[in-house]
XYZ file of C-alpha atoms in Angstrom:
784
model
C -0.112 0.240 -0.093
C 1.253 3.328 -0.917
C 1.690 5.971 1.467
C -0.819 8.995 0.846
C 1.031 12.226 1.824
C -1.052 14.049 4.772
C -1.274 17.655 5.716
C 0.027 17.159 9.444
C -0.850 20.809 10.395
C -4.441 21.532 11.943
C -6.602 23.847 9.362
C -6.483 27.651 9.705
C -3.656 28.536 12.385
C -0.658 30.458 11.585
C -0.438 29.037 7.645
C -3.870 30.263 6.929
C -2.586 33.657 8.375
C 0.381 33.691 6.285
C -1.497 32.551 3.261
C -3.774 35.670 3.966
C -0.972 38.163 4.143
C 0.722 36.739 1.194
C -2.682 37.336 -0.677
C -3.200 40.644 0.501
C 0.344 41.392 -0.988
C -0.074 39.501 -3.941
C -3.120 41.903 -4.851
C -1.153 44.863 -3.749
C -3.672 45.864 -1.246
C -2.135 45.053 2.100
C -3.307 48.397 3.597
C -6.542 49.034 2.062
C -7.640 45.248 2.120
C -6.088 44.865 5.839
C -8.516 48.024 6.654
C -11.676 46.161 4.929
C -10.717 42.866 7.195
C -10.906 44.692 10.112
C -14.631 45.871 9.167
C -15.639 42.334 7.913
C -19.038 40.781 9.420
C -18.726 43.553 11.999
C -22.068 44.424 13.498
C -21.918 48.182 13.645
C -21.086 49.792 10.320
C -19.379 46.864 8.766
C -19.864 44.915 5.724
C -21.123 41.070 5.284
C -17.855 39.226 3.942
C -18.762 38.108 0.204
C -16.752 34.950 0.679
C -19.657 32.584 1.846
C -22.874 32.423 3.624
C -21.868 31.005 6.815
C -23.795 33.041 9.604
C -22.112 35.368 11.769
C -21.639 34.680 15.517
C -23.702 37.000 18.039
C -20.442 37.096 20.074
C -18.633 40.091 18.835
C -15.003 39.584 17.938
C -11.916 42.258 16.623
C -11.496 40.276 13.517
C -14.363 37.873 12.424
C -13.088 36.907 8.948
C -11.528 33.468 7.609
C -8.844 32.727 5.270
C -11.085 32.619 2.110
C -12.957 35.585 3.047
C -9.406 37.522 3.156
C -8.697 36.253 -0.328
C -12.219 37.592 -1.381
C -11.692 40.761 0.154
C -8.056 41.160 -1.427
C -9.448 40.453 -5.012
C -12.170 43.170 -4.457
C -9.781 45.918 -2.906
C -7.320 45.555 -5.199
C -6.446 49.220 -6.711
C -4.966 47.988 -10.215
C -7.956 48.696 -13.045
C -9.000 47.169 -16.045
C -9.789 50.473 -17.249
C -9.810 51.607 -20.871
C -6.114 52.080 -20.825
C -5.570 48.479 -20.032
C -7.924 47.292 -23.081
C -5.959 49.596 -25.069
C -2.839 47.174 -24.403
C -4.899 44.184 -24.811
C -7.019 42.867 -27.614
C -9.807 40.557 -26.633
C -8.348 37.760 -28.914
C -5.397 38.197 -26.783
C -7.412 37.924 -23.236
C -9.426 34.740 -24.556
C -5.903 32.951 -24.230
C -5.499 34.290 -20.780
C -5.918 31.954 -17.812
C -8.600 32.477 -15.003
C -6.038 33.517 -12.504
C -4.458 36.310 -15.243
C -8.047 37.790 -15.646
C -8.727 37.843 -11.875
C -5.673 39.685 -11.170
C -5.855 41.980 -14.110
C -7.549 44.841 -12.044
C -10.951 46.157 -11.035
C -13.286 47.223 -13.884
C -13.381 51.050 -13.398
C -15.263 52.406 -16.131
C -17.901 51.510 -18.804
C -16.585 50.131 -21.995
C -17.996 48.653 -24.956
C -16.410 45.945 -27.483
C -15.228 47.527 -30.926
C -15.047 44.812 -33.605
C -12.885 46.899 -35.892
C -10.116 47.164 -32.931
C -11.160 43.816 -31.391
C -10.922 45.886 -28.309
C -13.108 47.324 -25.383
C -13.058 51.122 -25.541
C -14.547 53.463 -23.265
C -18.346 54.484 -23.575
C -20.260 57.122 -21.283
C -22.898 55.766 -19.019
C -25.555 57.323 -20.916
C -24.448 56.243 -24.230
C -24.377 52.541 -22.721
C -27.631 52.909 -21.283
C -29.366 54.047 -24.792
C -27.670 51.105 -26.492
C -28.943 48.621 -23.914
C -32.587 50.225 -23.932
C -32.544 50.279 -27.910
C -31.751 46.753 -27.967
C -34.425 45.500 -25.405
C -37.032 47.647 -27.120
C -36.631 46.268 -30.276
C -36.886 42.294 -29.462
C -40.050 40.620 -30.530
C -40.409 39.200 -27.355
C -39.152 40.045 -23.685
C -38.365 36.078 -23.432
C -35.908 36.607 -26.071
C -33.638 38.017 -23.150
C -32.033 36.213 -20.489
C -31.049 37.883 -17.090
C -28.458 35.996 -15.128
C -27.821 36.881 -11.413
C -24.769 35.905 -8.981
C -25.361 35.260 -5.464
C -23.027 38.287 -4.487
C -25.707 40.587 -5.254
C -27.371 42.238 -2.127
C -31.012 41.928 -1.306
C -32.112 45.548 -2.353
C -30.341 45.777 -6.051
C -31.758 41.970 -6.330
C -35.320 43.090 -5.479
C -34.932 45.972 -8.271
C -33.456 43.837 -10.696
C -36.138 40.889 -10.551
C -38.852 43.695 -10.488
C -37.302 45.577 -13.554
C -37.171 41.926 -15.623
C -40.739 41.129 -14.790
C -41.837 44.425 -15.679
C -40.188 43.918 -18.814
C -42.188 40.871 -19.326
C -40.147 37.710 -18.799
C -39.564 35.337 -15.856
C -36.407 34.570 -17.669
C -34.460 35.115 -14.239
C -31.539 31.989 -13.889
C -28.907 32.253 -11.062
C -26.242 30.515 -9.696
C -28.488 28.514 -7.281
C -29.675 26.533 -10.421
C -25.918 25.103 -10.283
C -25.493 24.619 -6.610
C -28.352 24.041 -4.221
C -31.263 23.960 -6.496
C -32.333 20.316 -5.352
C -32.235 21.786 -2.015
C -34.654 24.834 -2.799
C -36.747 22.007 -4.691
C -36.997 19.043 -2.231
C -36.800 21.028 1.025
C -39.689 22.907 -0.627
C -41.671 20.134 -1.472
C -40.892 18.153 1.984
C -41.075 20.756 4.414
C -42.701 23.697 2.768
C -39.445 26.039 2.824
C -36.426 25.186 0.914
C -33.925 26.433 3.402
C -32.202 25.485 6.434
C -34.400 24.836 9.603
C -31.621 25.154 11.984
C -29.909 28.405 13.635
C -26.466 28.555 14.259
C -27.217 27.970 18.093
C -28.209 24.828 17.205
C -24.983 23.418 16.362
C -23.994 23.890 19.760
C -26.904 21.718 21.112
C -26.696 19.029 18.628
C -25.330 15.547 19.770
C -24.699 14.241 16.127
C -23.671 16.047 13.382
C -23.909 14.233 9.836
C -21.739 16.069 7.119
C -22.342 15.165 3.588
C -20.228 16.195 0.608
C -18.747 19.027 1.897
C -15.240 20.643 2.336
C -15.588 23.603 4.865
C -11.982 23.744 5.496
C -11.719 24.916 1.834
C -15.089 26.387 0.812
C -16.135 27.761 3.976
C -13.877 27.839 6.922
C -15.783 29.845 9.049
C -17.645 26.628 9.903
C -14.751 25.023 11.528
C -15.124 26.898 14.502
C -18.553 26.000 14.976
C -17.386 22.402 14.520
C -14.841 22.365 16.955
C -17.025 24.062 19.285
C -19.878 21.477 18.991
C -17.481 18.541 19.360
C -16.061 20.210 22.442
C -19.570 20.116 23.711
C -19.723 16.273 23.364
C -21.369 16.353 19.656
C -20.215 13.158 17.719
C -19.163 14.753 14.144
C -19.400 12.201 10.801
C -18.317 13.355 7.537
C -19.612 11.338 4.701
C -17.617 12.157 1.465
C -15.531 9.997 -1.002
C -12.680 12.185 -0.119
C -10.935 12.050 3.065
C -10.685 15.971 3.436
C -7.337 16.586 5.444
C -8.494 19.970 6.476
C -11.189 18.289 8.695
C -9.294 16.656 11.288
C -7.958 19.220 13.583
C -8.631 23.278 13.778
C -6.303 25.791 14.912
C -8.415 28.742 15.812
C -6.700 32.072 15.021
C -8.976 33.861 17.627
C -7.856 31.690 20.412
C -4.195 33.110 21.890
C -3.165 29.555 23.393
C -3.821 28.004 19.899
C -1.551 30.350 18.148
C 1.120 30.749 20.956
C 1.343 27.047 21.998
C 0.290 25.106 19.157
C -2.903 23.870 20.624
C -5.959 22.555 18.323
C -9.378 21.508 18.439
C -10.498 17.994 17.163
C -13.428 17.961 14.639
C -14.500 14.980 12.833
C -14.650 11.682 14.510
C -14.991 9.736 11.416
C -14.996 9.759 7.671
C -17.452 7.438 5.773
C -15.685 7.473 2.458
C -18.532 6.561 0.331
C -18.439 5.659 -3.643
C -19.343 8.766 -5.398
C -23.063 9.226 -5.871
C -23.471 6.732 -3.233
C -25.309 9.086 -0.615
C -29.010 8.068 -1.401
C -27.875 4.368 -1.332
C -26.079 4.715 2.159
C -29.416 6.857 3.624
C -31.403 4.131 2.304
C -29.486 1.601 4.366
C -29.826 3.801 7.504
C -33.438 4.440 7.146
C -34.262 0.596 6.426
C -32.577 -0.677 9.512
C -34.190 2.184 11.769
C -37.678 1.273 10.128
C -36.843 -2.408 10.452
C -35.596 -1.861 14.036
C -38.433 0.376 15.390
C -36.220 3.036 16.089
C -38.181 5.558 14.625
C -40.315 8.468 16.069
C -43.774 7.289 15.315
C -45.379 10.003 17.292
C -43.838 12.591 15.281
C -44.576 10.785 11.724
C -48.294 9.935 12.930
C -49.018 13.657 13.841
C -46.771 15.672 11.381
C -45.813 13.778 8.131
C -47.553 12.237 5.136
C -46.261 9.460 2.762
C -44.727 7.294 5.277
C -46.090 4.183 4.124
C -45.067 4.384 0.150
C -41.407 5.064 1.785
C -41.675 2.219 3.931
C -42.646 -0.219 1.222
C -39.916 1.207 -1.173
C -37.467 0.787 1.622
C -38.432 -3.044 2.480
C -38.037 -3.606 -1.229
C -34.398 -2.543 -1.446
C -31.936 -5.270 -0.528
C -28.718 -5.099 1.516
C -26.656 -6.251 -1.687
C -27.916 -3.380 -3.733
C -27.355 -1.122 -1.005
C -23.577 -1.910 -0.422
C -23.029 -1.925 -4.150
C -24.809 1.736 -4.390
C -22.650 3.368 -1.356
C -19.415 1.086 -1.477
C -19.980 0.918 2.514
C -20.267 -2.630 4.012
C -23.847 -3.750 6.026
C -22.297 -3.763 9.424
C -20.588 -0.191 8.559
C -24.117 1.225 7.735
C -25.825 -0.385 11.131
C -22.950 1.317 13.300
C -24.059 4.673 11.623
C -27.918 4.016 11.920
C -27.069 2.999 15.699
C -25.371 6.547 15.972
C -28.633 8.197 14.617
C -31.254 5.959 16.470
C -29.139 7.003 19.948
C -28.826 10.665 19.134
C -31.510 13.085 20.884
C -30.718 16.030 18.595
C -29.020 15.505 15.084
C -28.006 18.051 12.256
C -27.768 16.979 9.014
C -25.489 19.554 6.681
C -24.361 19.189 3.182
C -22.847 20.875 0.213
C -22.797 20.646 -3.394
C -21.359 16.947 -3.176
C -24.854 16.132 -2.528
C -26.965 18.279 -4.895
C -24.818 18.185 -8.068
C -25.598 14.825 -9.435
C -28.500 13.508 -11.800
C -29.778 11.887 -8.318
C -29.115 15.053 -6.353
C -33.081 15.453 -6.082
C -33.154 11.984 -4.156
C -29.983 12.672 -2.422
C -31.553 15.647 -0.746
C -34.962 14.007 -0.259
C -33.266 11.247 1.724
C -31.475 13.484 3.808
C -35.186 14.931 4.558
C -36.713 11.470 4.841
C -34.196 10.673 7.682
C -34.669 13.363 9.846
C -38.265 13.142 9.492
C -38.136 9.512 10.744
C -36.651 10.643 13.947
C -38.459 13.576 14.373
C -35.370 15.904 14.115
C -37.273 19.119 12.560
C -38.477 21.516 15.203
C -36.653 20.805 17.909
C -33.555 22.346 19.469
C -30.068 21.295 18.480
C -31.611 19.347 15.502
C -32.653 20.102 11.366
C -31.787 20.558 8.124
C -28.485 22.493 7.521
C -27.428 23.125 3.622
C -24.406 25.249 3.552
C -24.767 27.887 0.554
C -21.799 29.246 -1.088
C -22.252 32.745 -2.275
C -23.001 35.044 0.283
C -26.294 35.946 -0.826
C -27.520 33.541 -3.017
C -30.505 32.672 -0.548
C -31.334 36.445 -0.227
C -31.430 36.569 -3.953
C -34.048 34.001 -3.998
C -36.089 35.510 -1.336
C -36.108 38.873 -3.050
C -37.838 36.906 -6.306
C -34.685 35.977 -8.554
C -36.176 32.594 -9.815
C -37.225 31.611 -12.933
C -40.160 29.322 -11.545
C -41.722 32.009 -8.993
C -44.502 31.027 -6.373
C -47.797 32.549 -7.758
C -48.095 33.853 -4.290
C -45.077 36.247 -4.997
C -46.320 37.347 -8.407
C -49.560 38.151 -6.964
C -48.196 40.271 -4.288
C -45.953 42.073 -6.763
C -49.165 42.897 -9.074
C -50.715 44.030 -5.888
C -47.904 46.383 -4.719
C -46.716 47.778 -8.174
C -50.254 47.698 -9.912
C -48.762 46.257 -12.781
C -49.176 42.822 -14.318
C -46.397 40.355 -13.915
C -45.473 37.496 -16.552
C -47.046 34.090 -15.441
C -45.138 31.737 -17.500
C -42.093 29.994 -15.945
C -38.620 31.399 -17.403
C -35.226 29.788 -18.489
C -33.078 28.238 -15.759
C -29.175 28.095 -16.224
C -29.570 24.617 -18.082
C -32.580 25.652 -20.274
C -31.445 29.268 -21.074
C -27.882 27.896 -21.992
C -29.613 25.496 -24.378
C -31.960 28.175 -25.802
C -28.717 30.559 -26.236
C -27.013 27.806 -28.017
C -29.926 27.143 -29.993
C -29.857 30.855 -31.181
C -33.364 31.600 -29.543
C -31.988 34.445 -27.194
C -30.764 37.975 -28.767
C -30.065 39.471 -25.342
C -27.920 38.130 -22.424
C -27.353 40.429 -19.076
C -25.285 39.020 -15.986
C -25.556 40.786 -12.976
C -22.308 39.573 -11.719
C -20.928 35.905 -12.139
C -18.913 34.196 -14.875
C -22.310 32.282 -16.470
C -20.279 30.587 -19.277
C -17.264 29.367 -16.986
C -19.517 28.247 -13.987
C -21.946 26.391 -16.552
C -21.579 22.903 -18.347
C -20.641 23.197 -21.973
C -18.281 26.156 -21.510
C -17.296 26.252 -25.106
C -20.303 26.203 -26.520
C -21.945 28.769 -24.539
C -19.031 31.138 -25.178
C -19.465 30.503 -28.815
C -23.184 31.091 -28.591
C -22.542 34.592 -26.969
C -20.929 35.590 -29.924
C -23.955 35.241 -31.985
C -26.369 37.744 -29.860
C -27.539 41.019 -30.547
C -26.432 42.449 -27.052
C -24.393 41.076 -23.990
C -24.561 43.237 -20.871
C -22.115 42.539 -18.198
C -22.515 44.363 -14.687
C -19.409 43.348 -12.437
C -16.228 44.015 -10.289
C -13.759 42.067 -12.336
C -13.075 40.747 -15.680
C -13.826 37.269 -16.552
C -13.936 34.638 -19.429
C -17.686 35.080 -20.209
C -17.075 38.784 -21.073
C -14.563 37.862 -23.779
C -16.962 36.326 -26.541
C -18.599 39.597 -27.432
C -21.815 39.590 -29.813
C -22.932 42.278 -32.015
C -22.923 44.665 -28.950
C -21.006 43.808 -25.830
C -20.965 46.349 -22.911
C -19.350 46.189 -19.609
C -20.834 48.181 -16.704
C -18.299 48.444 -13.577
C -20.282 48.350 -10.209
C -18.746 48.905 -6.545
C -17.943 46.214 -4.422
C -19.411 45.171 -1.257
C -16.152 46.821 0.631
C -16.905 50.345 -0.947
C -19.095 53.263 0.252
C -22.399 53.807 -1.464
C -23.001 57.400 -1.248
C -26.028 59.122 -2.801
C -28.114 62.404 -2.899
C -29.757 60.907 0.161
C -26.454 60.233 2.059
C -24.597 56.856 2.687
C -26.509 53.705 2.287
C -26.404 50.290 3.496
C -27.778 46.876 2.107
C -28.524 43.922 3.479
C -28.144 39.981 2.898
C -29.528 36.772 3.878
C -27.195 34.095 5.456
C -27.673 30.257 5.170
C -29.441 30.051 8.166
C -32.317 32.729 7.039
C -30.512 35.736 9.254
C -31.047 38.915 7.679
C -28.003 41.403 8.398
C -26.823 44.772 7.260
C -23.708 45.118 5.013
C -22.137 48.778 4.537
C -18.764 49.240 2.854
C -16.503 51.820 4.310
C -13.538 52.242 1.508
C -13.432 55.004 -1.101
C -14.402 53.426 -4.445
C -11.562 52.463 -6.644
C -12.807 54.748 -9.648
C -15.533 57.657 -9.422
C -17.060 56.089 -12.329
C -18.294 53.057 -10.610
C -21.946 52.926 -9.727
C -24.122 50.910 -7.298
C -25.956 47.823 -8.521
C -28.903 49.473 -7.710
C -28.309 52.443 -9.581
C -27.385 50.623 -12.956
C -30.665 48.784 -12.328
C -32.441 51.736 -12.155
C -30.685 54.000 -14.692
C -31.588 50.597 -17.229
C -35.351 50.702 -15.960
C -35.541 54.533 -16.497
C -34.078 54.363 -20.403
C -36.304 51.342 -21.016
C -39.788 52.323 -19.476
C -39.307 56.110 -20.067
C -40.600 58.801 -17.639
C -44.379 57.041 -18.001
C -43.399 54.333 -15.388
C -44.937 54.473 -12.106
C -42.278 52.948 -10.286
C -39.770 55.501 -8.950
C -36.783 53.860 -9.881
C -34.516 56.600 -9.049
C -35.940 57.240 -5.726
C -34.862 53.547 -4.837
C -31.433 53.347 -6.118
C -30.779 56.966 -3.991
C -32.594 55.800 -0.875
C -32.571 52.036 -0.226
C -34.855 52.515 2.518
C -37.546 52.947 -0.248
C -36.579 49.943 -1.642
C -36.685 48.124 1.823
C -40.577 49.629 2.191
C -41.165 47.954 -1.272
C -39.862 44.382 0.018
C -41.807 45.266 3.144
C -45.070 45.301 1.372
C -44.095 42.665 -1.045
C -42.034 39.672 0.444
C -43.283 37.732 3.481
C -41.397 38.064 6.441
C -40.193 41.320 6.084
C -42.978 43.498 7.451
C -41.278 46.792 9.223
C -38.020 45.863 7.691
C -36.552 49.218 7.962
C -37.203 48.985 11.711
C -36.199 45.637 12.339
C -32.950 46.026 10.529
C -31.953 48.912 12.221
C -32.791 48.115 15.725
C -31.216 44.305 16.087
C -27.613 44.433 16.175
C -27.133 41.341 14.250
C -30.046 41.421 12.015
C -33.222 39.552 12.503
C -33.999 36.030 11.568
C -36.960 35.123 9.210
C -39.758 33.189 10.413
C -39.076 29.369 9.157
C -42.557 27.724 9.408
C -40.906 24.238 9.556
C -38.876 25.073 12.392
C -41.977 25.613 14.403
C -43.605 22.476 12.890
C -45.775 24.234 10.695
C -45.675 22.810 7.080
C -46.759 24.843 4.257
C -46.757 21.888 1.704
C -49.659 20.575 -0.480
C -50.916 18.153 1.859
C -50.195 20.529 5.244
C -47.935 17.938 6.500
C -44.359 17.198 6.325
C -43.807 14.940 3.084
C -41.826 11.738 2.679
C -40.381 11.090 -0.628
C -39.695 7.943 -2.580
C -36.330 8.337 -4.957
C -36.781 8.636 -8.685
C -33.498 6.767 -9.195
C -32.579 3.321 -8.239
C -29.921 3.175 -5.406
C -27.627 1.591 -7.548
C -27.980 4.106 -10.416
C -24.007 5.318 -10.365
C -22.838 1.398 -10.289
C -25.387 0.625 -13.261
C -24.045 3.487 -15.346
C -20.609 2.333 -14.684
C -21.472 -1.196 -15.925
C -23.420 -0.027 -18.838
C -20.445 2.306 -19.838
C -18.035 -0.481 -19.519
C -20.395 -3.136 -21.524
C -20.454 -0.408 -24.442
C -16.813 0.015 -24.378
C -16.305 -3.823 -24.686
C -19.066 -3.875 -27.175
C -16.748 -1.873 -29.808
C -13.878 -2.610 -31.351
C -11.968 0.631 -30.454
C -12.897 3.805 -28.510
C -14.365 6.653 -30.395
C -11.512 8.957 -28.986
C -8.595 10.039 -31.047
C -5.878 8.815 -28.658
C -4.222 6.123 -30.682
C -7.416 3.876 -31.125
C -6.743 1.859 -27.851
C -9.065 -1.241 -27.665
C -11.978 -0.644 -25.183
C -11.930 -4.195 -24.077
C -8.812 -2.914 -21.995
C -10.577 0.128 -20.236
C -11.632 0.572 -16.765
C -14.464 3.036 -16.127
C -13.993 5.772 -13.571
C -16.139 8.016 -11.839
C -14.961 11.572 -12.129
C -15.927 14.231 -9.574
C -14.846 17.997 -9.598
C -13.566 19.893 -6.532
C -12.384 23.247 -5.700
C -8.926 24.268 -4.934
C -7.997 25.918 -1.364
C -6.812 28.984 -3.802
C -10.137 29.520 -5.269
C -13.764 30.745 -4.987
C -16.331 29.526 -7.146
C -14.722 30.471 -10.563
C -12.296 33.011 -9.359
C -8.919 31.840 -9.275
C -6.540 33.485 -6.433
C -3.679 31.007 -7.261
C -2.441 28.038 -7.450
C -1.578 26.662 -4.024
C -3.689 23.813 -2.611
C -2.355 23.398 0.849
C -4.495 20.562 2.255
C -3.745 18.637 -1.356
C 0.082 19.141 -1.895
C -0.311 20.731 -5.317
C 0.626 23.815 -6.916
C -0.829 23.526 -10.109
C -4.625 23.214 -11.412
C -4.075 20.647 -14.423
C -4.196 17.804 -11.878
C -5.921 14.474 -11.901
C -6.512 13.154 -8.227
C -6.271 9.123 -7.679
C -5.731 6.836 -4.729
C -2.212 5.993 -4.870
C -3.412 2.392 -4.441
C -4.734 2.244 -7.646
C -1.857 4.113 -9.222
C 0.178 1.023 -7.634
C -2.241 -1.226 -9.227
C -1.999 0.466 -12.682
C 1.814 0.675 -12.189
C 1.359 4.282 -12.686
C 3.248 7.284 -10.806
C 2.684 10.586 -9.309
C 3.558 13.055 -12.071
C 2.518 11.013 -15.203
C 0.619 12.688 -17.767
C -3.046 11.395 -18.366
C -5.952 12.102 -20.705
C -9.556 11.658 -19.534
C -12.188 10.846 -21.897
C -15.890 10.928 -21.562
C -18.050 9.001 -23.979
C -21.489 10.682 -24.674
C -24.168 8.758 -22.672
C -27.280 7.484 -24.536
C -29.209 9.935 -23.007
C -27.089 12.998 -24.244
C -26.560 14.795 -27.554
C -22.771 15.614 -26.540
C -20.252 13.997 -28.327
C -17.146 12.184 -26.871
C -15.125 15.065 -24.391
C -11.502 14.807 -23.850
C -9.400 16.588 -21.322
C -5.780 16.805 -20.628
C -2.804 15.788 -20.448
C -3.555 16.093 -16.505
C -0.948 15.424 -13.907
C -1.457 12.507 -11.778
C -1.789 13.642 -7.936
C -2.363 11.573 -4.768
C -5.448 11.792 -2.834
C -7.157 9.624 -0.396
C -10.354 9.170 -2.755
C -12.623 6.325 -2.617
C -11.646 3.378 -5.290
C -12.907 3.609 -8.675
C -12.789 7.422 -8.472
C -10.601 10.565 -9.504
C -11.001 14.036 -9.469
C -10.263 16.991 -11.038
C -10.826 20.765 -10.563
C -13.725 22.923 -11.431
C -14.052 24.894 -13.467
C -11.161 23.377 -15.092
C -12.933 20.106 -16.047
C -16.196 21.816 -17.201
C -16.197 20.605 -20.848
C -16.513 16.812 -19.584
C -20.119 18.167 -18.329
C -22.832 18.608 -20.597
C -26.219 20.539 -20.397
C -28.319 17.129 -20.756
C -27.070 15.398 -17.855
C -28.925 16.955 -14.965
C -31.410 16.109 -12.159
C -35.091 15.756 -13.390
C -36.737 18.178 -11.068
C -34.070 20.744 -10.340
C -32.085 20.405 -13.462
C -28.852 20.869 -11.364
C -25.687 19.834 -13.513
C -24.194 16.653 -12.639
C -20.537 18.248 -11.878
C -20.094 15.722 -9.166
C -20.395 12.570 -11.033
C -19.646 11.174 -14.421
C -17.888 8.273 -15.976
C -14.484 8.500 -17.523
C -11.966 6.412 -19.167
C -7.945 7.251 -18.605
C -5.177 6.991 -20.640
C -1.719 7.475 -19.433
C 0.312 9.271 -22.135
C 3.852 10.067 -23.072
C 3.069 13.319 -24.457
C 6.597 13.612 -26.180
C 6.657 9.930 -28.004
C 2.959 9.766 -28.213
C 2.704 6.726 -26.130
C -1.023 5.488 -24.755
C -1.474 3.486 -21.932
C -5.192 2.712 -21.134
C -5.719 2.315 -17.286
């Protein structure tokens, strides 16, 4: 057995502080960035860190931000500018060849620009001219549905509300957002089963939990602020289990920078008690085994089930039909191990299930979330202290944007409310989500694309096809703080509108403004930047929306767009009238030190579902789905004399099928690439393929070998064979038959046809591939 390199230091601690300081210097913003760090997540006059959606602690800390947050702050507070002078030096064709890292470090967008095809460059344009061009193109559309309006989760509540209102007044529900690519199964299934697609827990529940089951998440890399609460929970006697195909090395111990004894004496807190290393995509099978054992051994909460739920009998019957052999095949965990985990669940008086995108981003992502909710309902773990559902969102306000109405499938209640408040008809037809919107874009059905933040083409599957499709539109509009790859594939008209960042002051004729966000646990908190904007030409997102709306609708509009952009209290007053739970919004947000918690009916055992009760759901896919897919792929390969790929025609009978998953580096946030150093995974590059060293040894391969990854199109997909590489083979403690590559670098392996049925979440976390070791210089191919 080959030894796996282990990160021997605790998570966070001195390495995190050193890395954070280096990142501030890397962005040349040490003083400006450090001043913002001190204001991050502060209750009075501070801004909410844009790094993640983890809630703030009620206790005040002088510094309340993690390493990941500092990197995001460094990115935003840099003073180098991607202005007209920058674009004069670089053609768009040249910039298309830049890496994500190079574009991220090119500077802050600091003045409006448009694409001049004759020069192949972005050139300066006045704000008014930009608005006139936008309004002209929007008014020329044959239908409002020919435009797609994307939103990133970085947008705060007030401009998000204005944005969705503008889009709906324009006449469409084409409002896809980043939720479509991350937690859509959570929104869909928790909404169906519990009545609200959000967390049922508060942060305080983690301190009272006796068992925390973490599914498919890596907080040490993606939301490090969670580590402190996990360590605290463990200290209170809570048992913590990580269920993940990868043994993430940042989850064993935590050295808290807030504790002098930790930093001075080298102490640390324990976190995870055990890691259940399931097969990729095996979560629903594992949860099926746990639920089956609990029911068969009468370890469920029958009183809660009888009083508060419906659909139990169909679920019980389905569980009875599942064989232990299929359960083991589906998850890769033995019967005995599953029983041990089930006994922990049975003996816990307070259980929290928390999950990330390792649960959601699968074809069977809806089933994964449904089975987590089923387990909590079987045990009566909704509506009691220390227990409940805790999805962990990524972007800092992705949940708030949904609450504000950024949704392509809005509830009728929302549309009725908007019509009542604004006395205007709202579009009733559902709009495009990310997947259907991208397909419509590729098919030439869309003439206008607008992005309020984000990096749509790179975040979505089929990146190259989307980028090509963007070149065929009549108008692309990008509102953002940084240059990214999606902006570099211009249509007939391409306009970039630079906006203020979260760390910068918003000053209007009505004075300095503050905005609000909603965290992962339904807490509404204020956010107010304090830095001088990096450019006088920058406008707030609210101002940009108001200006576009004014140019599109003209003076006849009855909605006071400019008043809203000048005074965010006006926006909040409208939100209070239109969005349930925000009554007296302005008063509540000003009187509570850390904001206020939105009422969550399920937390109080009120079920706003179709049945009026919490709903058990039977999974749609067989629990052996992944194993079956791999078997079918292997069979189809053997049935052909040669592979359809172009790598030397290696006989398919020699191929082994692998399950590939995408992961994020410790040096990135979503599609933002801060650097190349993944501290916990011992690599300083992104073109890598992670594999267990035992698998390497079996194949006779070595760390550092070059490997090509080939995905053959599934029978349900219209996509062609896809090839990625060469990638450098790197060691990781990952489940057998599994490999991993970095997101979004591997996105062209995924297609728009492979997604969950109801939520349409793309399957970034699971696809079947074959591997070839190659000698790049000699052209030699060695199949796995």
